[in-house]
Coordinates of C-alpha atoms in Angstrom, one line a residue:
X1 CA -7.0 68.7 -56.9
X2 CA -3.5 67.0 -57.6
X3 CA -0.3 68.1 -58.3
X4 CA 0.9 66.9 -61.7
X5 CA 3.4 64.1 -61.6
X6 CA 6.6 64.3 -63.0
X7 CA 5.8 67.4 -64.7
X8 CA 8.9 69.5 -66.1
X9 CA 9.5 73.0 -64.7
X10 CA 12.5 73.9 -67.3
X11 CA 10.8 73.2 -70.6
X12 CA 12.1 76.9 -71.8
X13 CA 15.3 76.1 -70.5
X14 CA 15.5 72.5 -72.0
X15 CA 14.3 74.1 -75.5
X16 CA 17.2 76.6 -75.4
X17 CA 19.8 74.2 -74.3
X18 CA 18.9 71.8 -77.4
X19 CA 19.3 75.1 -79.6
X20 CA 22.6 76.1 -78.0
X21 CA 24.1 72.5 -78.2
X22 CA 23.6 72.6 -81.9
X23 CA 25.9 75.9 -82.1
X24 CA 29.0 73.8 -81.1
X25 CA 29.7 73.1 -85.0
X26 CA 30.0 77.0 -85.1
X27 CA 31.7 78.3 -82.1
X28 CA 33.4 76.6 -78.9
X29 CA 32.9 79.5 -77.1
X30 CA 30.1 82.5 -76.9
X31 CA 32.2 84.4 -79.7
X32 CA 30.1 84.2 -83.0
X33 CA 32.8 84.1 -86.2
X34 CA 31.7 87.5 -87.9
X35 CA 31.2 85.0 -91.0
X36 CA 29.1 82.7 -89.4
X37 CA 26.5 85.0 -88.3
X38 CA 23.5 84.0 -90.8
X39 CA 24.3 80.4 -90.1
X40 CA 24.0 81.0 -86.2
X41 CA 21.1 83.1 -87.2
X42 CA 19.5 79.3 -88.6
X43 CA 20.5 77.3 -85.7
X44 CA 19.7 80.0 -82.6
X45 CA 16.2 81.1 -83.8
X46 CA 12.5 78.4 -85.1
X47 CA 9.5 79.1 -86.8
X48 CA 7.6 81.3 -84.8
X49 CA 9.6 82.5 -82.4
X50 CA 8.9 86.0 -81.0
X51 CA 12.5 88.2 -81.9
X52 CA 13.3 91.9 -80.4
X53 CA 15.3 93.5 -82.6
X54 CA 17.2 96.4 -80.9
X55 CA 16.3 99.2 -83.6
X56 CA 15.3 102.5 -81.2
X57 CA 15.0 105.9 -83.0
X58 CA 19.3 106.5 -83.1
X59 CA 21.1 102.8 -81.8
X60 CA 20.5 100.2 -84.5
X61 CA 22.0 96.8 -84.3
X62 CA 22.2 96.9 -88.3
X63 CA 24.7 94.1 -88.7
X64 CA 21.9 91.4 -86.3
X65 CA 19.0 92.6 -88.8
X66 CA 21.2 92.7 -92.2
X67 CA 21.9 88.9 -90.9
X68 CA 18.3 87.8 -90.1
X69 CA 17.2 89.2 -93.6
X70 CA 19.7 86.9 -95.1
X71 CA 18.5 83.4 -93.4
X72 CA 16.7 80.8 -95.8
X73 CA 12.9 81.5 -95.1
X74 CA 12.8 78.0 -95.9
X75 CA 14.0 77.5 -93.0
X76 CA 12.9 80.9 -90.5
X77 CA 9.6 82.1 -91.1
X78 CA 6.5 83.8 -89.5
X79 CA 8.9 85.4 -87.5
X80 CA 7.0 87.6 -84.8
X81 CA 8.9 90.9 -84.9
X82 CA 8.9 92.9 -81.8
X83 CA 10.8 96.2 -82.8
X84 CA 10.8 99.6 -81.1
X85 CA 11.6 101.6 -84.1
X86 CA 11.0 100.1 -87.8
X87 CA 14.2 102.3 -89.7
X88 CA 16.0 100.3 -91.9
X89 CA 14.7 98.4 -95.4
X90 CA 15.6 95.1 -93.8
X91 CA 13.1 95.5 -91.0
X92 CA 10.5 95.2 -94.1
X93 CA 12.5 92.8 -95.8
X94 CA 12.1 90.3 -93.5
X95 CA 8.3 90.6 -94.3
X96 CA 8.9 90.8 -98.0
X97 CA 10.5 87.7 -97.7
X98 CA 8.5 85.8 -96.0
X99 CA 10.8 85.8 -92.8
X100 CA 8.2 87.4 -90.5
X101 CA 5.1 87.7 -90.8
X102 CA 3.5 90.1 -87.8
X103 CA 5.4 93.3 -85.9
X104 CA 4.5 95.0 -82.7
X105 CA 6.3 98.1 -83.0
X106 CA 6.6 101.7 -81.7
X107 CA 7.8 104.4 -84.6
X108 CA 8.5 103.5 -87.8
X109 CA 10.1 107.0 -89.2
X110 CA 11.5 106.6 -92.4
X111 CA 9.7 103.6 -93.5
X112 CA 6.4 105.0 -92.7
X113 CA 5.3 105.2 -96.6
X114 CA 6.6 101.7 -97.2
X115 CA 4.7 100.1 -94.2
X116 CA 1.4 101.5 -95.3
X117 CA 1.8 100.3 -98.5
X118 CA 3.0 96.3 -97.3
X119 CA -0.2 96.7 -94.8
X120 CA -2.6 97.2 -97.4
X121 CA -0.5 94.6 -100.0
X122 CA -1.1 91.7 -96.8
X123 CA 2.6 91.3 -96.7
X124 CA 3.1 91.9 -93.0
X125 CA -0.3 91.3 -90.1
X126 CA 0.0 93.9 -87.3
X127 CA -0.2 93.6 -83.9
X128 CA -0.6 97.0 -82.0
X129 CA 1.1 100.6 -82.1
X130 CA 2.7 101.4 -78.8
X131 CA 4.4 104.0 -77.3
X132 CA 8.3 102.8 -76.0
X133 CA 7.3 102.1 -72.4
X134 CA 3.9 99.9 -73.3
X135 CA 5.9 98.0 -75.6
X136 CA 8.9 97.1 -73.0
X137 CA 6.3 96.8 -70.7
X138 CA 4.6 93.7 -72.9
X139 CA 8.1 92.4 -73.3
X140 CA 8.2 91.2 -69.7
X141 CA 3.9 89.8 -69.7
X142 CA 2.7 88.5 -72.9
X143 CA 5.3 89.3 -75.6
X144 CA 8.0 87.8 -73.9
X145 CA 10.9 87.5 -76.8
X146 CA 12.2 83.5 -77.7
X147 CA 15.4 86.0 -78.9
X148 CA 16.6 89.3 -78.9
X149 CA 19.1 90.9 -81.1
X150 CA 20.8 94.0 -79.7
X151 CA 24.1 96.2 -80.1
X152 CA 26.8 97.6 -77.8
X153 CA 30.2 99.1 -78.3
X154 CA 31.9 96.6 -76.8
X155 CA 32.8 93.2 -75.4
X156 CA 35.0 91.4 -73.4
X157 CA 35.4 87.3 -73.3
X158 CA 33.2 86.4 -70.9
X159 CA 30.5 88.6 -72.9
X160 CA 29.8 91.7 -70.6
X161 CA 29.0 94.7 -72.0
X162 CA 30.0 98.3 -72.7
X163 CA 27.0 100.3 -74.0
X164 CA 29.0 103.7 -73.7
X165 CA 26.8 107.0 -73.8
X166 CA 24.0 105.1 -76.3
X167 CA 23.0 102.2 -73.9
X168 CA 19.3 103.1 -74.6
X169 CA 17.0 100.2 -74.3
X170 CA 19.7 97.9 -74.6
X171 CA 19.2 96.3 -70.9
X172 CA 15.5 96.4 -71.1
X173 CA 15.7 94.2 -74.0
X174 CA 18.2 91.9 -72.9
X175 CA 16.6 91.1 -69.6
X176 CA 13.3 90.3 -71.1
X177 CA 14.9 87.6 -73.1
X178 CA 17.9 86.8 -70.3
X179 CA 15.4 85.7 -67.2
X180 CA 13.2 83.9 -69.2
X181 CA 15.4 82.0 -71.0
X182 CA 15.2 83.2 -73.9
X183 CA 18.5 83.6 -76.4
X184 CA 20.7 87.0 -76.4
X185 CA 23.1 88.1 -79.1
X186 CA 24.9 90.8 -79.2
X187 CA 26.5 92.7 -81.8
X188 CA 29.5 94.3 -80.9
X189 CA 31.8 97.1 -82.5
X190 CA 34.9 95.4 -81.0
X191 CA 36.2 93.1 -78.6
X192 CA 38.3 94.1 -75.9
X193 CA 40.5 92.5 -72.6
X194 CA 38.7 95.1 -70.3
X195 CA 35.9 97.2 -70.5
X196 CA 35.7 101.2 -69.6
X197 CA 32.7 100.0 -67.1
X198 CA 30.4 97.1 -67.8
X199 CA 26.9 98.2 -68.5
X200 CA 25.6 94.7 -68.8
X201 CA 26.6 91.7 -67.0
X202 CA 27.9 89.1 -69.4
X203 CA 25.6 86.5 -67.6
X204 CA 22.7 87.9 -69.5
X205 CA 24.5 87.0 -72.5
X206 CA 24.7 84.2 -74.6
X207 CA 26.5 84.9 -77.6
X208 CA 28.6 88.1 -78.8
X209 CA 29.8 88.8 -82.8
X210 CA 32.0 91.6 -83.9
X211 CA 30.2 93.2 -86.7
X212 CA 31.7 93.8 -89.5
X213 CA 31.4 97.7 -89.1
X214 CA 29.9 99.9 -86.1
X215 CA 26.3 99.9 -85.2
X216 CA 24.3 102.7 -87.5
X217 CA 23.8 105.5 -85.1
X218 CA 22.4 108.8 -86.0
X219 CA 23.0 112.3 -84.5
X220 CA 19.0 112.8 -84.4
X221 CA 18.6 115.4 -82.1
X222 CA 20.9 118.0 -83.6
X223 CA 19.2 121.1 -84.8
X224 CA 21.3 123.9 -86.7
X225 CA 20.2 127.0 -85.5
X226 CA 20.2 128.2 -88.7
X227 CA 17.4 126.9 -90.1
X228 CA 15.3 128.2 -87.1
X229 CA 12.8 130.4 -88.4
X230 CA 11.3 134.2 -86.7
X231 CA 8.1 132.3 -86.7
X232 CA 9.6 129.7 -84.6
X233 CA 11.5 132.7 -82.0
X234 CA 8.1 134.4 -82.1
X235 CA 6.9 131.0 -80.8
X236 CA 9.5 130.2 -78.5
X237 CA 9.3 133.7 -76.5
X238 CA 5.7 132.8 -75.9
X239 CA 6.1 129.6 -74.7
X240 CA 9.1 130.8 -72.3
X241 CA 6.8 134.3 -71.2
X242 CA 3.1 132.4 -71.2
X243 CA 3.6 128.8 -69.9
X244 CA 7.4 128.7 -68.7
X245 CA 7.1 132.1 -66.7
X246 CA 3.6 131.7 -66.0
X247 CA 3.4 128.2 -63.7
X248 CA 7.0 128.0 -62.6
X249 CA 7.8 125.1 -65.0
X250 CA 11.2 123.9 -63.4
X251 CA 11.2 120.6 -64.9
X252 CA 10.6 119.4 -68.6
X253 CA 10.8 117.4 -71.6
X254 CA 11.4 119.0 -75.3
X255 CA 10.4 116.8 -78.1
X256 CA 12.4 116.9 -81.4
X257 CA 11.8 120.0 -83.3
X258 CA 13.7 123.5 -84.7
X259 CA 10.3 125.6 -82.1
X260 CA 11.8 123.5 -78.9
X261 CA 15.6 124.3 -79.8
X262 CA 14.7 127.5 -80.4
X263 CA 13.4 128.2 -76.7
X264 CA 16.9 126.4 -75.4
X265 CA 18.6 129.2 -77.4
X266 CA 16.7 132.1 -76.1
X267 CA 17.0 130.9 -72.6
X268 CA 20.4 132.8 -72.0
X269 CA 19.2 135.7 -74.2
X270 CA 15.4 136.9 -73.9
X271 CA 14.8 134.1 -70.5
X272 CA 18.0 136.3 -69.1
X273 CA 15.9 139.6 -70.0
X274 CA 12.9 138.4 -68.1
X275 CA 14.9 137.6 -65.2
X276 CA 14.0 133.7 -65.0
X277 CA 17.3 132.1 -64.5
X278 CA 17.1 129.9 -61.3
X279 CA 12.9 130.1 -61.3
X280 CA 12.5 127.7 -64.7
X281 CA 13.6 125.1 -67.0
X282 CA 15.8 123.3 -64.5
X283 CA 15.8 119.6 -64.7
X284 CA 15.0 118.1 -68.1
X285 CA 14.6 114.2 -69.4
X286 CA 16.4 115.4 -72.6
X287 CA 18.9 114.0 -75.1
X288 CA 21.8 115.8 -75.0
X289 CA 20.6 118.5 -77.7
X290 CA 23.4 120.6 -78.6
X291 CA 21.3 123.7 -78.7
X292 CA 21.0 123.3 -75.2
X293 CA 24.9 124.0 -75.0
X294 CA 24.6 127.7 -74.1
X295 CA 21.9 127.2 -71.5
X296 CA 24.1 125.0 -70.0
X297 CA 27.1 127.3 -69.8
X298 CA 25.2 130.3 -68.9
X299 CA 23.9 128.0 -65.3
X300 CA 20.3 127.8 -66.2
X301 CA 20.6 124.1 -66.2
X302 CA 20.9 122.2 -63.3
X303 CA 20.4 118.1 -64.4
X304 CA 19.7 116.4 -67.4
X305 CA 19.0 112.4 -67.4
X306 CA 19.3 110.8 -71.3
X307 CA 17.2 108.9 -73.4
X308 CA 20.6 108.2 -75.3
X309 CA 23.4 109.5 -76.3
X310 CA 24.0 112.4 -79.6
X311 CA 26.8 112.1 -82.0
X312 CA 29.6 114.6 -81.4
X313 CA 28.0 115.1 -77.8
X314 CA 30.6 112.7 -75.9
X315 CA 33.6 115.2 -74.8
X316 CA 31.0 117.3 -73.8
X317 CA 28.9 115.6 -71.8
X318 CA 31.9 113.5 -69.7
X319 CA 33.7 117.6 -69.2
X320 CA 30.1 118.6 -67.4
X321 CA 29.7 115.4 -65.1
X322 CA 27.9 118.2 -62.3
X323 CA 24.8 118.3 -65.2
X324 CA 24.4 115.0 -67.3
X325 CA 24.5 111.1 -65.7
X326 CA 28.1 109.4 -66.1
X327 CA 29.9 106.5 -65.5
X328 CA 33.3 106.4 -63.7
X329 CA 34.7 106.5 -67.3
X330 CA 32.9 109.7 -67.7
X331 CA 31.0 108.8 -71.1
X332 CA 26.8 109.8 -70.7
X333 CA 25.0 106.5 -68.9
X334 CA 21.6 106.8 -71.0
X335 CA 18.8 104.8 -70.5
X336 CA 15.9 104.6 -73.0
X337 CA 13.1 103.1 -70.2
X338 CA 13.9 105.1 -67.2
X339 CA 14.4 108.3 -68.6
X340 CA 10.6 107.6 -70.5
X341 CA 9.5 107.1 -67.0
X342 CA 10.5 110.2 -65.7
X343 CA 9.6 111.9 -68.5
X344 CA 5.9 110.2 -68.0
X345 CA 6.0 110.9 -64.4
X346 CA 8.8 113.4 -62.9
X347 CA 8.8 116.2 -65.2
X348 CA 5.5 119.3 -64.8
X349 CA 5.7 119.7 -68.6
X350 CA 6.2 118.0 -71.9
X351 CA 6.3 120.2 -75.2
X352 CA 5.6 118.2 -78.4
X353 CA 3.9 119.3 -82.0
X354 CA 2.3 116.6 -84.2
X355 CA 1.1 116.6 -88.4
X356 CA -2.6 117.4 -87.5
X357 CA -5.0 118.2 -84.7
X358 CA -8.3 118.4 -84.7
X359 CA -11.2 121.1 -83.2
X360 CA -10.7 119.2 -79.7
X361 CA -7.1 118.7 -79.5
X362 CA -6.9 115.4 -80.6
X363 CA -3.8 115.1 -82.4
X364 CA -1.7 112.4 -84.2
X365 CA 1.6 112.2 -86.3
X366 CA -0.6 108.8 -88.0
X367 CA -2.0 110.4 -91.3
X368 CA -3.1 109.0 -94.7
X369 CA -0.3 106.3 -96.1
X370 CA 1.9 107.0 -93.5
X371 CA 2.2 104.8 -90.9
X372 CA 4.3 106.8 -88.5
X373 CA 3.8 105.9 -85.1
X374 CA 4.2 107.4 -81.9
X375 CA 7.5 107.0 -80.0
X376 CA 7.9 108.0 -76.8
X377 CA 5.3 111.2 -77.1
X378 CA 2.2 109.1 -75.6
X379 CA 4.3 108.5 -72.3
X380 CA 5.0 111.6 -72.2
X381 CA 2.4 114.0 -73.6
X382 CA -0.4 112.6 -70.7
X383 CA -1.4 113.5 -67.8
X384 CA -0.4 110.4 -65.4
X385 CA -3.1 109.4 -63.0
X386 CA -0.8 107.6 -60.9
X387 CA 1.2 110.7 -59.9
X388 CA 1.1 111.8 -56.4
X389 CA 3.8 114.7 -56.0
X390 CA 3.1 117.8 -56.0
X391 CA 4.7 120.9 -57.2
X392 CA 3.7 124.2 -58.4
X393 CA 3.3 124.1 -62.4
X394 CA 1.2 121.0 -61.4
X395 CA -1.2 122.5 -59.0
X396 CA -1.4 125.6 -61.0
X397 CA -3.6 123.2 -63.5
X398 CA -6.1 123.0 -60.8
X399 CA -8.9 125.4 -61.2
X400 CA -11.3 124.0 -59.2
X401 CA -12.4 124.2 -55.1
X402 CA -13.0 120.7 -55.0
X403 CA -11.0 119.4 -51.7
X404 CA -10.3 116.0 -53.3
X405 CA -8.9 118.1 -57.0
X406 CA -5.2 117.0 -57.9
X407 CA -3.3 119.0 -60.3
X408 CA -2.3 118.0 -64.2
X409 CA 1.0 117.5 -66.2
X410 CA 1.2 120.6 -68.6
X411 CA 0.7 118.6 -72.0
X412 CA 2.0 121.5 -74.5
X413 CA 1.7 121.0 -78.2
X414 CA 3.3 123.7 -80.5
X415 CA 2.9 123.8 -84.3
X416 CA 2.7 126.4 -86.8
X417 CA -0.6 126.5 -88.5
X418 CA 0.1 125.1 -91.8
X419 CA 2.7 122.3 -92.8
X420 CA 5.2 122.0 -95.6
X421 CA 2.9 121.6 -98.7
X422 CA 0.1 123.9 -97.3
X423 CA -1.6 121.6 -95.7
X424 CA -3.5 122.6 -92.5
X425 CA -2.4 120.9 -89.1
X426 CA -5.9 121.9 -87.8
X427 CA -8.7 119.5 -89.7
X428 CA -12.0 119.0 -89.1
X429 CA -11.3 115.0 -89.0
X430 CA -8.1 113.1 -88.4
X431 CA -6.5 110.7 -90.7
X432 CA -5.8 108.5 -87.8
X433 CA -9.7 107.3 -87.7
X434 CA -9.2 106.3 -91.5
X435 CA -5.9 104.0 -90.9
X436 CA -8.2 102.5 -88.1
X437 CA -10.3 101.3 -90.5
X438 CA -8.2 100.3 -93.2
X439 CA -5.7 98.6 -91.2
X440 CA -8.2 96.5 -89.2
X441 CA -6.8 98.2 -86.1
X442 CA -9.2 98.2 -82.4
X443 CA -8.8 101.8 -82.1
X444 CA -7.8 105.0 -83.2
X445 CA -4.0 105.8 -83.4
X446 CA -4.3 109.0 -82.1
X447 CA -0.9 110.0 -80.4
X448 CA -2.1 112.6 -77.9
X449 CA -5.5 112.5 -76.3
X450 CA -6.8 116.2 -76.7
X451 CA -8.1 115.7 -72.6
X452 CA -4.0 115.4 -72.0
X453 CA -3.0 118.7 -73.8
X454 CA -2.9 121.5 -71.3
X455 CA -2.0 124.2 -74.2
X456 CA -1.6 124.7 -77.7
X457 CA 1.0 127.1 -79.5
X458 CA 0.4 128.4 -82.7
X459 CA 2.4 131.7 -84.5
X460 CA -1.0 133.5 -83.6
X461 CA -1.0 132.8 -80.1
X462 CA -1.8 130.5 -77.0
X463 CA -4.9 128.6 -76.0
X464 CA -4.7 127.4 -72.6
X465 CA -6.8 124.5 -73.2
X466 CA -7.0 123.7 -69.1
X467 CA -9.6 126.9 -68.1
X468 CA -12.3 125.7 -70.4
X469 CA -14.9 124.9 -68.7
X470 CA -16.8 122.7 -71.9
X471 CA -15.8 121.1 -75.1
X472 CA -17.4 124.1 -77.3
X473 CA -14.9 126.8 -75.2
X474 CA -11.9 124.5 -75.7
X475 CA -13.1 124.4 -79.6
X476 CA -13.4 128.0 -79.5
X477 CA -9.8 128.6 -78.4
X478 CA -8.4 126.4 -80.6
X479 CA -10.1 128.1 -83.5
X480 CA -9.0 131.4 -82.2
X481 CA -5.4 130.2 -82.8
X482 CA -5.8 128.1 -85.9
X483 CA -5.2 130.8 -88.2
X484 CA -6.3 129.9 -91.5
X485 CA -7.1 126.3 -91.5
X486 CA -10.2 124.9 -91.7
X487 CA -10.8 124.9 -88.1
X488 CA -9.7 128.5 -87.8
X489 CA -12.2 129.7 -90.6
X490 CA -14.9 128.5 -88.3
X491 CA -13.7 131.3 -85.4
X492 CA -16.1 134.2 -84.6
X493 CA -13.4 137.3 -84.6
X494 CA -15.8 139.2 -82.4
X495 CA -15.4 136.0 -79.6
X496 CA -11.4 137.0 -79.3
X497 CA -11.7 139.5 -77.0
X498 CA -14.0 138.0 -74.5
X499 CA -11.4 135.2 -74.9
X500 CA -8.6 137.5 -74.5
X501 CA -10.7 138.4 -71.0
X502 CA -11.4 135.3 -70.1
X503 CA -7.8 133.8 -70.1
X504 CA -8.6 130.7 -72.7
X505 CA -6.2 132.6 -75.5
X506 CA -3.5 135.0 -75.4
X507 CA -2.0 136.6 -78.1
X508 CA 1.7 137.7 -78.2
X509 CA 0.6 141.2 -77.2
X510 CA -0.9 140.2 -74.1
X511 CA 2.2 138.3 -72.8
X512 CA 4.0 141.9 -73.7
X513 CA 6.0 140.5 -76.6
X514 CA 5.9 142.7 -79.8
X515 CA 5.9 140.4 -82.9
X516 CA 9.1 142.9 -84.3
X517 CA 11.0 141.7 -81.4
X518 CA 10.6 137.9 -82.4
X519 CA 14.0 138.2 -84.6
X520 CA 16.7 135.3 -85.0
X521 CA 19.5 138.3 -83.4
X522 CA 17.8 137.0 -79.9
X523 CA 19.5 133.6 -80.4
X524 CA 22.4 132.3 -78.2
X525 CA 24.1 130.9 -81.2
X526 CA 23.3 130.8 -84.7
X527 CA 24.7 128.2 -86.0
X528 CA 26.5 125.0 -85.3
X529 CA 30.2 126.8 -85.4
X530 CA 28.4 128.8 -82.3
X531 CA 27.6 126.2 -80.6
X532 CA 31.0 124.9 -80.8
X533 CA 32.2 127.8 -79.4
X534 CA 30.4 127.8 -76.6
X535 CA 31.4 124.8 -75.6
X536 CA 34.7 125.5 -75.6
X537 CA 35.8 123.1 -78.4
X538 CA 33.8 120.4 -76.5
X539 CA 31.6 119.7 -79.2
X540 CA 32.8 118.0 -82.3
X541 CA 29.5 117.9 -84.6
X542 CA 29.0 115.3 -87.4
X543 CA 30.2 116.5 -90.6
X544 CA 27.3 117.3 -92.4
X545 CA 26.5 120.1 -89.5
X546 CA 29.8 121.5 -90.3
X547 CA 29.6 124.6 -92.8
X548 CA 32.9 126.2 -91.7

């Protein structure tokens, strides 16, 4: 076999040169003229292409996709839209318009209704559902961006970078793009002779614009204790006394939610009654929550590495450098991919809820014209096969004598039985298998496997999902918890004690908590203003938390 002759090695690189030399009627330099943007937009991008569009569940670069929904279709179109988070009506403009034509995404959040609807109108074709770490995963094999459009705080001339505490996937995107020549733009809140620290090396970079006002960021992770309910205490105290307390669980993940913010604020209170301090909850892959504040200052918390950043979180987080990751500036380093990793692989337990599960534990936030997605809960909420360290929530998973048994990520998912609306989280059949029909997809989009999930919190109780020994006694404990829904209506009443006996359910009064004690008065703080207070002033909350 020969060697072809006189065969090119830099076609990528020769096809972005020829794109770059036509920006010289635009800029002399990487700066982008804040006016100019659409036009760039025109010259920079083809037909085609495959664009990343920085758009993660907070960080949005909202002034790169307000441009790209403004280019002449005429002249960009059947865009392939690779997007961690679909949030903002332009992401779906772009489809309405005939900009793009097929998105690989991640979560879609608030424009879940509206991309179930353009599905089944034809107006967008798409590609696959991932969670956050298969999708930056695909960005470096076979959905390798032509561009990619992301957003940091800052810039200097020479077009490094200064993500501050919200670098989130920022670098993962960029490097994608950067090492295979592909074209980077970054949208910038200002630009400045010297940066605090450079968080991404302006080699990586090819063109910089000041937008025309801050990157949308949103303080998603902010709970206000005072919408935590005695449902979700009651909940909380049995997660801390049956599955915190009872395998040792020093490190962790919380998902989003009012039940997971209410075990941070009974940490210091009822976790301080049972004694725990220094035995659990240790080191977390967490977002700087605010209502883990008082955990923090009472020393039950020991390290916490960031997804990204949380409004009003800043002061804080560079005062208590001992706890979160910094720069030499002080402001939170975050980092989107890692901290999914660990999450995935360093932490014993993840705690997550979802809109429905079924009899086996199968659950998924996918349901009937909604078109949700997953986020980062897949990565998280599954038992890795690849993990080789031991410790001793992991091994307490393994209930068998075989020599060659490993242990098991605790996979927790806590709901309350019914929903807003009175509809059941607990179906016979999940919506999810429906959307795999109707939108053509390969498989399911179930969010959770129920094989992953370890236990299951309900405000009747705890199934501990790992000690059944077949799929009818892991049905059977999930009905005995179901309350109820359809799936608890099924339960035998006279099968809950020998449950009870057995160890696959407990209810509050076998972990020795009396449902009169499961009272908001157990909370650390109860309220935003609190919270403030305990951190000293540290915390400066967005104004819509504010009710003092």
């Amino acid at each position: 076999m020969q060697a072809i002759k006189n065969q090119s090695w830099k076609k990528r690189l020769e096809a972005k040169e020829k794109r770059i030399e036509k920006m010289k009627d635009i800029t002399s330099s990487r700066i982008i003229p804040t006016n100019k943007i659409v036009q760039a937009l025109e010259t920079l991008i083809q037909s085609g292409d495959r664009v990343v569009l920085e758009g993660n569940n907070q960080k949005q670069a909202s002034f790169l996709s307000a441009a790209l929904a403004k280019v002449d279709p005429e002249k960009i179109y059947h865009l392939h839209m690779i997007m961690s988070s679909i949030s903002r009506p332009e992401h779906l403009d772009l489809f309405e318009y005939g900009i793009a034509n097929k998105v690989d995404f991640s979560y879609a959040g608030t424009q879940s209704l509206r991309m179930a609807q353009m599905l089944e109108d034809g107006k967008l074709t798409m590609g696959e559902i991932h969670t956050y770490v298969e999708l930056y995963g695909r960005l470096f094999i076979d959905l390798i961006p032509s561009v990619a459009l992301v957003a940091a705080d800052k810039a200097d001339a020479a077009g490094n970078l200064y993500t501050g505490p919200n670098t989130e996937e920022t670098p993962t995107l960029v490097e994608a793009a950067a090492f295979r020549d592909g074209i980077v733009i970054a949208q910038v809140n200002e630009l400045v002779d010297e940066l605090p620290r450079v968080d991404i090396p302006g080699s990586w970079i090819d063109y910089v614009v000041v937008a025309d006002k801050p990157y949308q960021l949103e303080p998603l992770f902010t709970r206000d204790p005072r919408h935590i309910t005695d449902i979700q205490v009651l909940q909380a105290m049995m997660i801390i006394r049956g599955i915190y307390e009872k395998h040792q669980v020093k490190s962790l993940n919380h998902g989003i939610g009012y039940n997971t913010a209410a075990v941070e604020l009974l940490l210091p209170t009822y976790g301080e009654k049972l004694g725990l301090k220094g035995k659990i909850c240790k080191h977390w892959a967490l977002n700087p929550h605010p209502t883990l504040i008082p955990a923090i200052e009472s020393g039950w918390v020991e390290s916490v590495h960031c997804f990204g950043g949380e409004v009003g979180m800043e002061n804080y987080v560079s005062s208590r450098r001992d706890v979160f990751f910094t720069g030499r500036d002080g402001s939170l380093r975050s980092n989107r991919t890692l901290c999914q990793l660990a999450g995935q692989y360093a932490v014993d337990l993840f705690v997550g809820s979802s809109l429905q599960i079924d009899a086996y534990g199968n659950s998924s936030t996918v349901t009937r014209g909604r078109l949700a997605g997953f986020g980062g809960a897949p990565n998280m909420g599954h038992d890795p096969g690849g993990r080789r360290h031991s410790s001793e929530a992991w091994l307490d998973m393994n209930t068998t004598n075989d020599p060659l048994a490993r242990g098991k990520k605790l996979v927790v998912q806590v709901v309350e039985t019914f929903q807003n609306g009175n509809k059941p989280v607990f179906v016979e059949s999940l919506d999810a298998l429906d959307v795999k029909n109707d939108a053509g997809l390969a498989t399911a989009p179930i969010m959770i496997y129920g094989e992953d999930v370890t236990h299951i919190v309900t405000e009747e109780g705890i199934a501990y999902l790992y000690k059944a020994n077949s799929m009818e006694e892991r049905r059977q404990a999930i009905a005995a918890i179901a309350g109820v829904t359809p799936i608890g209506l099924e339960h035998d009443a006279r099968k809950t004690d020998k449950l009870r006996r057995e160890g696959l359910i407990a209810l509050p009064e076998d972990l020795g908590i009396r449902r009169t004690d499961a009272k908001r008065s157990l909370l650390a703080a109860k309220n935003v203003e609190e919270l403030v207070e305990w951190s000293d002033g540290l915390y400066e909350p967005p104004a819509k938390f504010r009710s003092w």
